[in-house]
JSON list of C-alpha atoms in Angstrom, two decimals:
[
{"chain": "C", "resi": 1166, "resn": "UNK", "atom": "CA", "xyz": [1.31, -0.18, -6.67]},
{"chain": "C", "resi": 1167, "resn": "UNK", "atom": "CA", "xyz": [2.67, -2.99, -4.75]},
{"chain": "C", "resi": 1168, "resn": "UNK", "atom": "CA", "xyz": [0.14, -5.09, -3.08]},
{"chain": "C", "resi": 1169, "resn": "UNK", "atom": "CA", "xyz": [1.50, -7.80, -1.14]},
{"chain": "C", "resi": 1170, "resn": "UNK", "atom": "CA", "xyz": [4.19, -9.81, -3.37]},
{"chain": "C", "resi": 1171, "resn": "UNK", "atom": "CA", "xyz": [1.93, -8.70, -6.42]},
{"chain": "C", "resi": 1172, "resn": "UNK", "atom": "CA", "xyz": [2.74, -5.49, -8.60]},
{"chain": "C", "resi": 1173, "resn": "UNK", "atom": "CA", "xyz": [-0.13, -3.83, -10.00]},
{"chain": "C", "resi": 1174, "resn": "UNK", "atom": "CA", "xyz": [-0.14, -0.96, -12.44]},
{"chain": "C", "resi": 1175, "resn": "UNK", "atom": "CA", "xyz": [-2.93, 0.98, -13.17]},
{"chain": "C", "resi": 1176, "resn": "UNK", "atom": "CA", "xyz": [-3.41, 3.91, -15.94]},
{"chain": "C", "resi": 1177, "resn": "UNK", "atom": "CA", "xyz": [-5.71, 6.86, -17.02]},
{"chain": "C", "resi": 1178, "resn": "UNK", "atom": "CA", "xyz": [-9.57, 5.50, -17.26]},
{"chain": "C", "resi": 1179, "resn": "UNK", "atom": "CA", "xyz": [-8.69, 3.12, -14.70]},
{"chain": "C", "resi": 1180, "resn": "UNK", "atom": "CA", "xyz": [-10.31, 3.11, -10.57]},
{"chain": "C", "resi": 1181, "resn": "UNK", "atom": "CA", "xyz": [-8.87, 1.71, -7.58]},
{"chain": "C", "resi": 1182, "resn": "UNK", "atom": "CA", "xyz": [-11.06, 0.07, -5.15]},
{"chain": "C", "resi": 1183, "resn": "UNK", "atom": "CA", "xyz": [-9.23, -0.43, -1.26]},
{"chain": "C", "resi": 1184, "resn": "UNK", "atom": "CA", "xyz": [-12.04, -2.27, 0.59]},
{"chain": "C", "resi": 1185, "resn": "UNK", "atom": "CA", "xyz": [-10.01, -2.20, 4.17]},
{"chain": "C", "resi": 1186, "resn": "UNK", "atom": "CA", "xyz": [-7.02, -0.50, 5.16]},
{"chain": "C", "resi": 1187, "resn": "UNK", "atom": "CA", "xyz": [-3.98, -2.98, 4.02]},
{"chain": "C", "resi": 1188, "resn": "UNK", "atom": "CA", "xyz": [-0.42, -1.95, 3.73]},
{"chain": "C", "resi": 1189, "resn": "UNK", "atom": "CA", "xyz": [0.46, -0.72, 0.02]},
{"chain": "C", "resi": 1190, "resn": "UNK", "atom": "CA", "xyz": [3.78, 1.37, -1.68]},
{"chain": "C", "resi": 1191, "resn": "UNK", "atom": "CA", "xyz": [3.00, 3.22, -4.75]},
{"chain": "C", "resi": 1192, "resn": "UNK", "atom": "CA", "xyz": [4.63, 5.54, -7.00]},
{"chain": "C", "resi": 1193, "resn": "UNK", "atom": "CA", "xyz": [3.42, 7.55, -10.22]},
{"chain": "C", "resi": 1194, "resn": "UNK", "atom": "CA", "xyz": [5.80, 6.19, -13.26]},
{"chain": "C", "resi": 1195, "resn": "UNK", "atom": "CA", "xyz": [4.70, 8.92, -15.62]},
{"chain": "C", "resi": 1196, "resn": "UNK", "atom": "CA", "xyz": [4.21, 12.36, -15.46]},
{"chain": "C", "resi": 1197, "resn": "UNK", "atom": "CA", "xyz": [4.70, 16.22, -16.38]},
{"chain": "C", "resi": 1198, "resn": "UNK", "atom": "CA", "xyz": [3.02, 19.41, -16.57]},
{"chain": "C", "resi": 1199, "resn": "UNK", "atom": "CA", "xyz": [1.51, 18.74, -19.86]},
{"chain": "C", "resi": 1200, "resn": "UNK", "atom": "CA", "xyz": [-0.08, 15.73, -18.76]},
{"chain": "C", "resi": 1201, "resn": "UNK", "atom": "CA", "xyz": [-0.05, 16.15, -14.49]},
{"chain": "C", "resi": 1202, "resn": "UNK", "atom": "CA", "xyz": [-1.08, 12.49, -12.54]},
{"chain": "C", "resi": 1203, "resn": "UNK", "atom": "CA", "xyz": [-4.43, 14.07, -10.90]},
{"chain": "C", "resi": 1204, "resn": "UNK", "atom": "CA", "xyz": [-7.24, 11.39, -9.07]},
{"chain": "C", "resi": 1205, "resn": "UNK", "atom": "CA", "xyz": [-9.83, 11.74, -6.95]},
{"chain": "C", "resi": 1206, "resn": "UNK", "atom": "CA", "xyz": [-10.01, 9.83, -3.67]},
{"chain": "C", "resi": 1207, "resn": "UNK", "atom": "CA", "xyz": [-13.25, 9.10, -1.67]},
{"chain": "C", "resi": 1208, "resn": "UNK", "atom": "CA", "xyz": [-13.42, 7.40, 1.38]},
{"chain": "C", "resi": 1209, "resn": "UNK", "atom": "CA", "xyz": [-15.88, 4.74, 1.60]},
{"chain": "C", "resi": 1210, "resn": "UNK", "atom": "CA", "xyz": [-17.98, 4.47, 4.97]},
{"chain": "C", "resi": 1211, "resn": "UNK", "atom": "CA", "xyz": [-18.88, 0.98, 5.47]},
{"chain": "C", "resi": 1212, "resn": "UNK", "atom": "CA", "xyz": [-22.33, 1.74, 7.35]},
{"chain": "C", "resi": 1213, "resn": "UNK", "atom": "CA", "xyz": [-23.92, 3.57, 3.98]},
{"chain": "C", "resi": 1214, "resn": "UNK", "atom": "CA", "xyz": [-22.65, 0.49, 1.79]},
{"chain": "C", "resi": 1215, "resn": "UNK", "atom": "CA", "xyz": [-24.00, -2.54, 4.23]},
{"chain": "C", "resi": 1216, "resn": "UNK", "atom": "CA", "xyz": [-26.55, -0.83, 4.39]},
{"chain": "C", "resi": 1217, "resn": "UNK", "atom": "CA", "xyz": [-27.35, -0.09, 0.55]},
{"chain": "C", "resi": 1218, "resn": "UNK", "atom": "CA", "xyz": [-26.37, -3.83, 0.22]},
{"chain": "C", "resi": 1219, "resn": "UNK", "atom": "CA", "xyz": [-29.79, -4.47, 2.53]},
{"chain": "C", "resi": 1220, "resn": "UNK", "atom": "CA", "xyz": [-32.22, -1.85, 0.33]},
{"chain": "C", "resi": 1221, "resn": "UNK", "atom": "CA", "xyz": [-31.10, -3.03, -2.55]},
{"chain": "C", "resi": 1222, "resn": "UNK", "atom": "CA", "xyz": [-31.04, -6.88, -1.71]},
{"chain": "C", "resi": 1223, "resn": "UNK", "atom": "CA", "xyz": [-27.44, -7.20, -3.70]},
{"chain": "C", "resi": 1224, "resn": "UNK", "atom": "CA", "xyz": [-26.22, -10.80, -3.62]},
{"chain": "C", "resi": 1225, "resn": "UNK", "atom": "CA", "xyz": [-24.83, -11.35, 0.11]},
{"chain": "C", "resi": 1226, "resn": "UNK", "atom": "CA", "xyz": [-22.51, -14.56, -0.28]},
{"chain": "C", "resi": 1227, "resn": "UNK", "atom": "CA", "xyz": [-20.63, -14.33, -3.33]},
{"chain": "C", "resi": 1228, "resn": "UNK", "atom": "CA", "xyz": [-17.91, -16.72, -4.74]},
{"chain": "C", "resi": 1229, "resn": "UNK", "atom": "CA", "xyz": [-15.29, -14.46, -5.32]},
{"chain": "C", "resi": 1230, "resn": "UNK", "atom": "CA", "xyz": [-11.91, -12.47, -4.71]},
{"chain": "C", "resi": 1231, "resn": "UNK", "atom": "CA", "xyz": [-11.11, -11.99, -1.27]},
{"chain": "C", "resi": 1232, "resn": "UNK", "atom": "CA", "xyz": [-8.73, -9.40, -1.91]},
{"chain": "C", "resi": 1233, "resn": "UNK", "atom": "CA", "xyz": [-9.37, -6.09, -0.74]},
{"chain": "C", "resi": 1234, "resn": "UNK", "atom": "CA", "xyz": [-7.87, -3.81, -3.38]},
{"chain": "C", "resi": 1235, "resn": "UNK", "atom": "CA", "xyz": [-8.28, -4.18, -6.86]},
{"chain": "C", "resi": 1236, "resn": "UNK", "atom": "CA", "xyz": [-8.39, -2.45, -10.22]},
{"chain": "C", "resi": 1237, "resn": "UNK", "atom": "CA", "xyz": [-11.07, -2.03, -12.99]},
{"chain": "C", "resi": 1238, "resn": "UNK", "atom": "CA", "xyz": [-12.11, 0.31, -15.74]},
{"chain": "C", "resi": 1239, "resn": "UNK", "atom": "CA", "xyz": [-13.82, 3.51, -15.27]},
{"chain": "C", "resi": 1240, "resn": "UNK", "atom": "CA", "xyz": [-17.55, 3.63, -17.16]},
{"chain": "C", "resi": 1241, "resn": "UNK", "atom": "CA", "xyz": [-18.97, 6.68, -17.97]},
{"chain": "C", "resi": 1242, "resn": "UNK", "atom": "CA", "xyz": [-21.87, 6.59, -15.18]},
{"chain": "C", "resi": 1243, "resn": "UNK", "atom": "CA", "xyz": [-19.35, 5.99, -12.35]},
{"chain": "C", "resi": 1244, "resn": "UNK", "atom": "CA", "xyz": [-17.17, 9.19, -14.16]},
{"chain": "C", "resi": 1245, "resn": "UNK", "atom": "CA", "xyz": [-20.07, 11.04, -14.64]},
{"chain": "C", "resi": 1246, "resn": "UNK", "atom": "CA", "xyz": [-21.13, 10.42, -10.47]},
{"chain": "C", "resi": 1247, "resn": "UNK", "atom": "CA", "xyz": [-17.49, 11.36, -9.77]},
{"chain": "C", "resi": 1248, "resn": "UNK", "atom": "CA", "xyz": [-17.88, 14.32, -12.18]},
{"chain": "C", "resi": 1249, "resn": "UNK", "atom": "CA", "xyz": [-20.91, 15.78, -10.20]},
{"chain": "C", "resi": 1250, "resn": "UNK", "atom": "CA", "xyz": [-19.66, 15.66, -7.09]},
{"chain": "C", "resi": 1251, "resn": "UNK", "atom": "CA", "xyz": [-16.36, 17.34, -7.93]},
{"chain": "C", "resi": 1252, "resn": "UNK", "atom": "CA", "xyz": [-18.92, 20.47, -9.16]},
{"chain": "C", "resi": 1253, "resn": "UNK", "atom": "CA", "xyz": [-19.96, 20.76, -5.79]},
{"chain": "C", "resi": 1254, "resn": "UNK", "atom": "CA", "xyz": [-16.79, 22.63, -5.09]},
{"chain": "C", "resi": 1255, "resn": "UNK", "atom": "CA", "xyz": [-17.90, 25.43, -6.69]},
{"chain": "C", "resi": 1256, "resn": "UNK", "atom": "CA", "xyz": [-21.24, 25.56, -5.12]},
{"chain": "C", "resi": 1257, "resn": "UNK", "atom": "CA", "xyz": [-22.87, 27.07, -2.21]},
{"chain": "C", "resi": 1258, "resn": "UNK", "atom": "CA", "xyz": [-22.34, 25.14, 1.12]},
{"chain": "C", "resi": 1259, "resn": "UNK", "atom": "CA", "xyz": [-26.18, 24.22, 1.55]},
{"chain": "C", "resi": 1260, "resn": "UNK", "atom": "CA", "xyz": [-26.15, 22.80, -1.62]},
{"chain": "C", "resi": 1261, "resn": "UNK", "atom": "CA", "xyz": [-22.99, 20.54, -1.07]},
{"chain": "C", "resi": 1262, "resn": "UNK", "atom": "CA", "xyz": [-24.63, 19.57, 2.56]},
{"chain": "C", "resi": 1263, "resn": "UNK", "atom": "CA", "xyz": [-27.79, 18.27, 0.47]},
{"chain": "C", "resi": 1264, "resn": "UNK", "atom": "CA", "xyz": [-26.34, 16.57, -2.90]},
{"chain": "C", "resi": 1265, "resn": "UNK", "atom": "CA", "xyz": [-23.32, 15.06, -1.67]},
{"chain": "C", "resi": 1266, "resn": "UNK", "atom": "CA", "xyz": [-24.85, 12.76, 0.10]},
{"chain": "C", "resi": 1267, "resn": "UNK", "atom": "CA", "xyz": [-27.09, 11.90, -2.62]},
{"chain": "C", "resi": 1268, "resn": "UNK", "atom": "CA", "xyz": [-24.03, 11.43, -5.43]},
{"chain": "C", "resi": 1269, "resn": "UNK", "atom": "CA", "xyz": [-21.84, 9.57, -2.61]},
{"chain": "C", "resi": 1270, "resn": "UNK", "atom": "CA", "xyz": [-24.33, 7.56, -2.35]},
{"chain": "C", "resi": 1271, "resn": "UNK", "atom": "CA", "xyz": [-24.94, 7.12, -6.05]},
{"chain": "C", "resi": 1272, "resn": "UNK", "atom": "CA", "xyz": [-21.19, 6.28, -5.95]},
{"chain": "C", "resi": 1273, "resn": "UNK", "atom": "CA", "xyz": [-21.72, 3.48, -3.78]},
{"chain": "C", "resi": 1274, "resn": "UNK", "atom": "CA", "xyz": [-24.19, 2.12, -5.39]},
{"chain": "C", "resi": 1275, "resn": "UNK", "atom": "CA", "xyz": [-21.97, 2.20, -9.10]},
{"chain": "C", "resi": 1276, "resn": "UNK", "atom": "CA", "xyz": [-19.73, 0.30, -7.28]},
{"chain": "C", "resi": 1277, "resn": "UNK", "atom": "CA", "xyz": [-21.58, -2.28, -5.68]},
{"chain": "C", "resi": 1278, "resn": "UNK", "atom": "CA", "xyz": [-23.11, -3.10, -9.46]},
{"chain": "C", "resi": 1279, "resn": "UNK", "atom": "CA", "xyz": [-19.82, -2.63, -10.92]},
{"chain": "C", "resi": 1280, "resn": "UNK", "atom": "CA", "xyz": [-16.94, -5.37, -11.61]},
{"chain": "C", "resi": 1281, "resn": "UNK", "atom": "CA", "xyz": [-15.10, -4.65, -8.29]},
{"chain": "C", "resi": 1282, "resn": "UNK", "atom": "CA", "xyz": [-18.69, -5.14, -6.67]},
{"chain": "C", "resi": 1283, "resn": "UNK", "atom": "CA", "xyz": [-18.00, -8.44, -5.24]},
{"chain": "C", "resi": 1284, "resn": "UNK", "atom": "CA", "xyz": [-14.89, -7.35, -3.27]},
{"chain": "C", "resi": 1285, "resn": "UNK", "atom": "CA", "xyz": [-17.45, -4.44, -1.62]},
{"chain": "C", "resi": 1286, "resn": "UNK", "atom": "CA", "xyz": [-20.40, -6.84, -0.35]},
{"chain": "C", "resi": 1287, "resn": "UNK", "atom": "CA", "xyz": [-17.81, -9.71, 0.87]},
{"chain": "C", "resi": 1288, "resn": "UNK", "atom": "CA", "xyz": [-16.16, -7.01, 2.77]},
{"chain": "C", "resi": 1289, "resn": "UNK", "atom": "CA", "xyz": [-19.45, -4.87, 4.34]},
{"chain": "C", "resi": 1290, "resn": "UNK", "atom": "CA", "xyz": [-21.53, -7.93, 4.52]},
{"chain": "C", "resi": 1291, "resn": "UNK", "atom": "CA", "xyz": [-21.57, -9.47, 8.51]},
{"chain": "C", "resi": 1292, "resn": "UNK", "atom": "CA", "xyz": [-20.66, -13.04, 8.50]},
{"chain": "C", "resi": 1293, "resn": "UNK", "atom": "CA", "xyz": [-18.54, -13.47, 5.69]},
{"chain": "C", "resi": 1294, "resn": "UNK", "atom": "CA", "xyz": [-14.88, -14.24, 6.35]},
{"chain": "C", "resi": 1295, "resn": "UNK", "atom": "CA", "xyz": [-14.09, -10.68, 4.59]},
{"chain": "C", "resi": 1296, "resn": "UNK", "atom": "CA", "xyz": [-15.83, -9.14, 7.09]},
{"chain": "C", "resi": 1297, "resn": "UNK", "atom": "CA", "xyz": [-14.36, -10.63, 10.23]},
{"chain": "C", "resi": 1298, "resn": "UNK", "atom": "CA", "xyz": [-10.85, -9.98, 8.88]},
{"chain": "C", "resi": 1299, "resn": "UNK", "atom": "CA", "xyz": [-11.92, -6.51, 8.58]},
{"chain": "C", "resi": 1300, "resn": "UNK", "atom": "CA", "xyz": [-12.72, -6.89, 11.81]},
{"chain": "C", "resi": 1301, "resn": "UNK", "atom": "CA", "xyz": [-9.72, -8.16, 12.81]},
{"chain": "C", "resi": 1302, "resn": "UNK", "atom": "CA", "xyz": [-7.83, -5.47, 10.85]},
{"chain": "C", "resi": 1303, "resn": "UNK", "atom": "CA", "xyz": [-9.46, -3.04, 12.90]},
{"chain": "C", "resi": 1304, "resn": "UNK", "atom": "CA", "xyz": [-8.89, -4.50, 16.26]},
{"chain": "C", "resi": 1305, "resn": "UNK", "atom": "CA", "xyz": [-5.16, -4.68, 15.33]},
{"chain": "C", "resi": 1306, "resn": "UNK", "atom": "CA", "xyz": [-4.83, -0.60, 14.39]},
{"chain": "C", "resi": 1307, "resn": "UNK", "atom": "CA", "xyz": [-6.61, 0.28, 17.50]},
{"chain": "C", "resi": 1308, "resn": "UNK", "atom": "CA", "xyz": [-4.10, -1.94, 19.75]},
{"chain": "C", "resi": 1309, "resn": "UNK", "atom": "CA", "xyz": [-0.86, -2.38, 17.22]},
{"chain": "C", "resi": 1310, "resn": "UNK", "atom": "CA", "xyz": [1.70, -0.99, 19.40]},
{"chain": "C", "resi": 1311, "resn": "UNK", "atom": "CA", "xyz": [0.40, -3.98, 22.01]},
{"chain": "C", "resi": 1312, "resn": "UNK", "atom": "CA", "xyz": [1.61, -7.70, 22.23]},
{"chain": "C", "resi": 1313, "resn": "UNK", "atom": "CA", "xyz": [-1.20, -9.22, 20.42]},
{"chain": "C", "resi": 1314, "resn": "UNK", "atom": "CA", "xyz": [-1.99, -13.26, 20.31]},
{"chain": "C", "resi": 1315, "resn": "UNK", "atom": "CA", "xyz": [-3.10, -13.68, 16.93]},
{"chain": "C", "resi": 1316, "resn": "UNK", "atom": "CA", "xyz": [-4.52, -16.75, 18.08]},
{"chain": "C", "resi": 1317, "resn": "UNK", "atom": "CA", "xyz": [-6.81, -15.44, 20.55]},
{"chain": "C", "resi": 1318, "resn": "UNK", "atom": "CA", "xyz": [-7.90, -12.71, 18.30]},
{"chain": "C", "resi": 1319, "resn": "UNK", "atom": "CA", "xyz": [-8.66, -15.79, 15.83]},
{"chain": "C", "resi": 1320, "resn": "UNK", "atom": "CA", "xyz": [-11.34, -17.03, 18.73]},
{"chain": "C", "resi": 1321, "resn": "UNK", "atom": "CA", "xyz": [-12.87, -13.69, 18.67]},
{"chain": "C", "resi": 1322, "resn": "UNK", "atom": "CA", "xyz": [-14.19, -14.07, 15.28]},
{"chain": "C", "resi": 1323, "resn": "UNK", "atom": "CA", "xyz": [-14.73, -17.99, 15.62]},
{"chain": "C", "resi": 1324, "resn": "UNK", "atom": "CA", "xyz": [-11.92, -18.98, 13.43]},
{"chain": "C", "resi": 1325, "resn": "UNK", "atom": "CA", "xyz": [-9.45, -21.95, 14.01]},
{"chain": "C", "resi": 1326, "resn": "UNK", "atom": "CA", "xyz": [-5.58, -20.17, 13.49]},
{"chain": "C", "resi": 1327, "resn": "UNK", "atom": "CA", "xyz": [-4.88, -21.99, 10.45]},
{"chain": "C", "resi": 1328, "resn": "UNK", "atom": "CA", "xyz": [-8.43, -20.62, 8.95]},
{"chain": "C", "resi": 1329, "resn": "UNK", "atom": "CA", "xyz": [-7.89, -17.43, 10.10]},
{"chain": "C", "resi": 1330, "resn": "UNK", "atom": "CA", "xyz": [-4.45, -16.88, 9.03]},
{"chain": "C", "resi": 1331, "resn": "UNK", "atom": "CA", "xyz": [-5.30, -18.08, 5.64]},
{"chain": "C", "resi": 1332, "resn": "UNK", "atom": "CA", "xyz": [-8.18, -15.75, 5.13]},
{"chain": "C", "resi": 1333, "resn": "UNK", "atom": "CA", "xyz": [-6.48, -12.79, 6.31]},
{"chain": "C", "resi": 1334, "resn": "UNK", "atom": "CA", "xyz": [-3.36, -13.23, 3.87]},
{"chain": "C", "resi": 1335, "resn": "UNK", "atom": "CA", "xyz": [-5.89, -13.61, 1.20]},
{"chain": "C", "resi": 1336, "resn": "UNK", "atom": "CA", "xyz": [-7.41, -10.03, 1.57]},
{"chain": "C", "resi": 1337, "resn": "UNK", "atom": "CA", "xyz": [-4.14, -8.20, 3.07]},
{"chain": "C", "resi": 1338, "resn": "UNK", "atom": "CA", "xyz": [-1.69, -10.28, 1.16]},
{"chain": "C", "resi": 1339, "resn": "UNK", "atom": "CA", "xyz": [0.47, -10.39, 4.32]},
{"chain": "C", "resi": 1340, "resn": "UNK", "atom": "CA", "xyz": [0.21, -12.43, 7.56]},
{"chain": "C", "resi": 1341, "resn": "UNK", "atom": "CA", "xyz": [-1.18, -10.98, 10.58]},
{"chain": "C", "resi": 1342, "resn": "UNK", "atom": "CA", "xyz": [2.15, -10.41, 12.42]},
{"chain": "C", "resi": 1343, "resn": "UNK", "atom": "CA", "xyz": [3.58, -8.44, 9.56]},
{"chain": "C", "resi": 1344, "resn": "UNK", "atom": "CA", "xyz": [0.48, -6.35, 9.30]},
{"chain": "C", "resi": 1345, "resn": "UNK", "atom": "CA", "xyz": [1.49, -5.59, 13.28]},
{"chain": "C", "resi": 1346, "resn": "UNK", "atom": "CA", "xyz": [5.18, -4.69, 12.09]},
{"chain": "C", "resi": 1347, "resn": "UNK", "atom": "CA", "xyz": [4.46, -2.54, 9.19]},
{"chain": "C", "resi": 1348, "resn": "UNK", "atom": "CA", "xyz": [1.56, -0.35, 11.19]},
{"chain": "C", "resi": 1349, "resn": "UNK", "atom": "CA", "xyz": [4.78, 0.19, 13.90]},
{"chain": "C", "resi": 1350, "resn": "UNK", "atom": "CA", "xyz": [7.10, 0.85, 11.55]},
{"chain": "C", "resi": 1351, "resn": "UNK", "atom": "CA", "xyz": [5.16, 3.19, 9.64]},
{"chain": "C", "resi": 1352, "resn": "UNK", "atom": "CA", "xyz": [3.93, 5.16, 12.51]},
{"chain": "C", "resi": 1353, "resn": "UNK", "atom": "CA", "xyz": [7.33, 4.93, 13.75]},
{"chain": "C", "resi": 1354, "resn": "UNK", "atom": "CA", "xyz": [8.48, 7.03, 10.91]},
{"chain": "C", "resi": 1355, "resn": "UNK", "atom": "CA", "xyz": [5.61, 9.55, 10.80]},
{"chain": "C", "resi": 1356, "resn": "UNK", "atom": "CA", "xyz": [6.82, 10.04, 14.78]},
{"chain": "C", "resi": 1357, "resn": "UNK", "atom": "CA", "xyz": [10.69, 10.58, 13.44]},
{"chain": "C", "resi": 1358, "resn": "UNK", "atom": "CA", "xyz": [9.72, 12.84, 10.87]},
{"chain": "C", "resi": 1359, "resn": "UNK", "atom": "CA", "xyz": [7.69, 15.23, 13.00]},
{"chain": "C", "resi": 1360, "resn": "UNK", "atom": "CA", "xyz": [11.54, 16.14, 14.94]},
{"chain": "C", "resi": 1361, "resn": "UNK", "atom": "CA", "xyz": [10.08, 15.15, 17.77]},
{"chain": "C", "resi": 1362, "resn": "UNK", "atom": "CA", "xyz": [11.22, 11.87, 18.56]},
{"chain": "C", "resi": 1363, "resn": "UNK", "atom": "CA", "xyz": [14.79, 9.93, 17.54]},
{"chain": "C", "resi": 1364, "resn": "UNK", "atom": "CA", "xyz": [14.91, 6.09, 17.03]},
{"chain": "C", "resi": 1365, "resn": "UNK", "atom": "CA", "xyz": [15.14, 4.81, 20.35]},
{"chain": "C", "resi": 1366, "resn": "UNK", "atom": "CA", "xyz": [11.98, 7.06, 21.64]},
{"chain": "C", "resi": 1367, "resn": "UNK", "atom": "CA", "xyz": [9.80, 6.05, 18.49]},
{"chain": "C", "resi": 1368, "resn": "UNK", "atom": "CA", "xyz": [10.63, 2.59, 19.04]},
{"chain": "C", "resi": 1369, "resn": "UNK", "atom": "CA", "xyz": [9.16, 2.24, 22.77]},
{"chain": "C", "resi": 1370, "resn": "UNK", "atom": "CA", "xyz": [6.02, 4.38, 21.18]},
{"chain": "C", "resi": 1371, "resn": "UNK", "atom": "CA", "xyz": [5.12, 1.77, 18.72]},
{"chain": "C", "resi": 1372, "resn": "UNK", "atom": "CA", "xyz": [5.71, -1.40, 20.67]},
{"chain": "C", "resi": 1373, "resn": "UNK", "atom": "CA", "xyz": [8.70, -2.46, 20.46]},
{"chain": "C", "resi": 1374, "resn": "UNK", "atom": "CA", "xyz": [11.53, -3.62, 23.43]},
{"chain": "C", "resi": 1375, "resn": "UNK", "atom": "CA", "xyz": [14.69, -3.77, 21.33]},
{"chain": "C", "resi": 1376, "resn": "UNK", "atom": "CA", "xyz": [15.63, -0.38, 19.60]},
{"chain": "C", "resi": 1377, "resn": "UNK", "atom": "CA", "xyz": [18.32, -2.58, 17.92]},
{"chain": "C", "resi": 1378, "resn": "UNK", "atom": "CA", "xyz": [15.27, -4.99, 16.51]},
{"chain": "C", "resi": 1379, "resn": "UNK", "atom": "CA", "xyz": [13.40, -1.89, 15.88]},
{"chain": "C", "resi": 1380, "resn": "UNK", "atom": "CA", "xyz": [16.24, -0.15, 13.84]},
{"chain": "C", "resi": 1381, "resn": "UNK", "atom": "CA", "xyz": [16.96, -3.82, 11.97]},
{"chain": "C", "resi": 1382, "resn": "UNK", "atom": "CA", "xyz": [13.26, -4.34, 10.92]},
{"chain": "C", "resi": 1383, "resn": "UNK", "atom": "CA", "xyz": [13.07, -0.78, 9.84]},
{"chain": "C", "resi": 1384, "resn": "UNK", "atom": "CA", "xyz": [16.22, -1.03, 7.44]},
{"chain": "C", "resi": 1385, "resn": "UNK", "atom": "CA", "xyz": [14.42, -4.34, 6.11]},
{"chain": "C", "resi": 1386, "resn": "UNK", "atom": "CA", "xyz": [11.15, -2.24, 5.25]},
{"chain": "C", "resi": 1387, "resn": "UNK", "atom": "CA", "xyz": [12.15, 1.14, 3.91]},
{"chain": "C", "resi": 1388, "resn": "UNK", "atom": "CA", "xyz": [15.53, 0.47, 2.81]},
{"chain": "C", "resi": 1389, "resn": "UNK", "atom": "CA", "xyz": [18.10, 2.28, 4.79]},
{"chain": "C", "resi": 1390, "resn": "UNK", "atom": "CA", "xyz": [18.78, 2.57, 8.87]},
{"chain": "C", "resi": 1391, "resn": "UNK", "atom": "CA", "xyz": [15.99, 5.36, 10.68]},
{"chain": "C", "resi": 1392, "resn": "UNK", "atom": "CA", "xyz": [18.19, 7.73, 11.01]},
{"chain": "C", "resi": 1393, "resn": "UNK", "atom": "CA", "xyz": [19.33, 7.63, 7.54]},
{"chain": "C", "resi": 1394, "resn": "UNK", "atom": "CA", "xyz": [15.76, 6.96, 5.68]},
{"chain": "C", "resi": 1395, "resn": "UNK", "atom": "CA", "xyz": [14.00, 10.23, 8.16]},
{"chain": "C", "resi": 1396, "resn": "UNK", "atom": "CA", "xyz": [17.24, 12.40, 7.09]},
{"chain": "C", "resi": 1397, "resn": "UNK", "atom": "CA", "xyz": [16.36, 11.69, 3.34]},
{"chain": "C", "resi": 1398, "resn": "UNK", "atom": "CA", "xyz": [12.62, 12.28, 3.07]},
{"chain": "C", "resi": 1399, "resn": "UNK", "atom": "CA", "xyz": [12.88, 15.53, 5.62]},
{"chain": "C", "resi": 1400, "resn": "UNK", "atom": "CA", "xyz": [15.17, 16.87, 2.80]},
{"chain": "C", "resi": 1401, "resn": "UNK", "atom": "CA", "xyz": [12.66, 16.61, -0.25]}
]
């Protein structure tokens, strides 16, 4: 998984936790039928965990990572939490309505005591700086395709620009800006792949005034011209 300038690898035994959405590549390096690359992916809901973080009176203001992914080992309560839940498949729908709440919540709660625990509260805990760039990361996927003043959105969570550029590079690994240009270019290409739209149109969509910028930036992030990149992954 690429993360920023920073390559991380992670194996069997092994969780990922994503406390905000940040822009990430990844790609399985191993393989086959034998032994097939299967996880299991929950979303976290931020309301449940801040407040878990209140009933349980976890540690608030923590000196740690800012980052918002990162990687641990699996123990066996977390598996056996994860374990549970994935039984509910196969039970009645009443009884998934009543326990998965209960395990998801038990889930939550692994984490939050776990070693990636620190990364959770700083991120779901009001006032710290995690927090308000989540905030901010929010703000800028509701309005991306906008012309946004980073500065300005700096004031809104009471940040001078050099503090709040800073912090946000720490948890997304990539300036503000760039997290702009990689939601338009990404939603750019989910727009070109649906047949609906070519280059040009997608670029307007997303933001953008030049379709010649557009189609340079795009070559710089995925690796070959729209056209060219949409034509390839449509064919797999």
């Amino acid at each position: 998984m690429l993360y920023g300038d920073e390559n991380l690898l992670y194996t069997k035994g092994q969780y990922v936790v994503s406390c905000t959405d940040i822009p990430v590549s990844s790609r399985v390096v191993k393989a086959s039928e034998r032994e097939p690359f299967v996880v299991l992916i929950l979303e976290l809901d931020s309301n449940i965990i801040s407040n878990l973080i209140l009933e349980t009176k976890l540690p608030k203001n923590i000196d740690s990572d800012d980052r918002a992914l990162a990687i641990a080992d699996t123990d066996e309560q977390l598996l056996d939490s994860f374990y549970r839940l994935a039984l509910l498949i196969e039970k009645s729908e009443s009884e998934r309505q009543i326990m998965a709440p209960i395990i998801i919540k038990e889930i939550y709660y692994r984490l939050l005591t776990g070693p990636l625990g620190n990364q959770l509260r700083l991120i779901n805990t009001k006032g710290t700086r995690s927090n308000q760039i989540s905030q901010v990361i929010s703000l800028i996927k509701e309005k991306y395709s906008e012309k946004l003043n980073m500065n300005e959105i700096a004031k809104l969570v009471n940040m001078a620009p050099s503090s709040f550029y800073r912090n946000f590079k720490k948890v997304t690994q990539t300036s503000p800006l760039q997290y702009q240009k990689q939601l338009r270019l990404n939603e750019a290409q989910r727009l070109m792949l649906t047949g609906k739209h070519n280059a040009e149109s997608a670029s307007y969509i997303v933001g953008y005034e030049s379709p010649t910028q557009f189609s340079r930036e795009y070559k710089k992030m995925f690796g070959n011209p729209p056209k060219t990149n949409v034509k390839s992954l449509a064919a797999v």
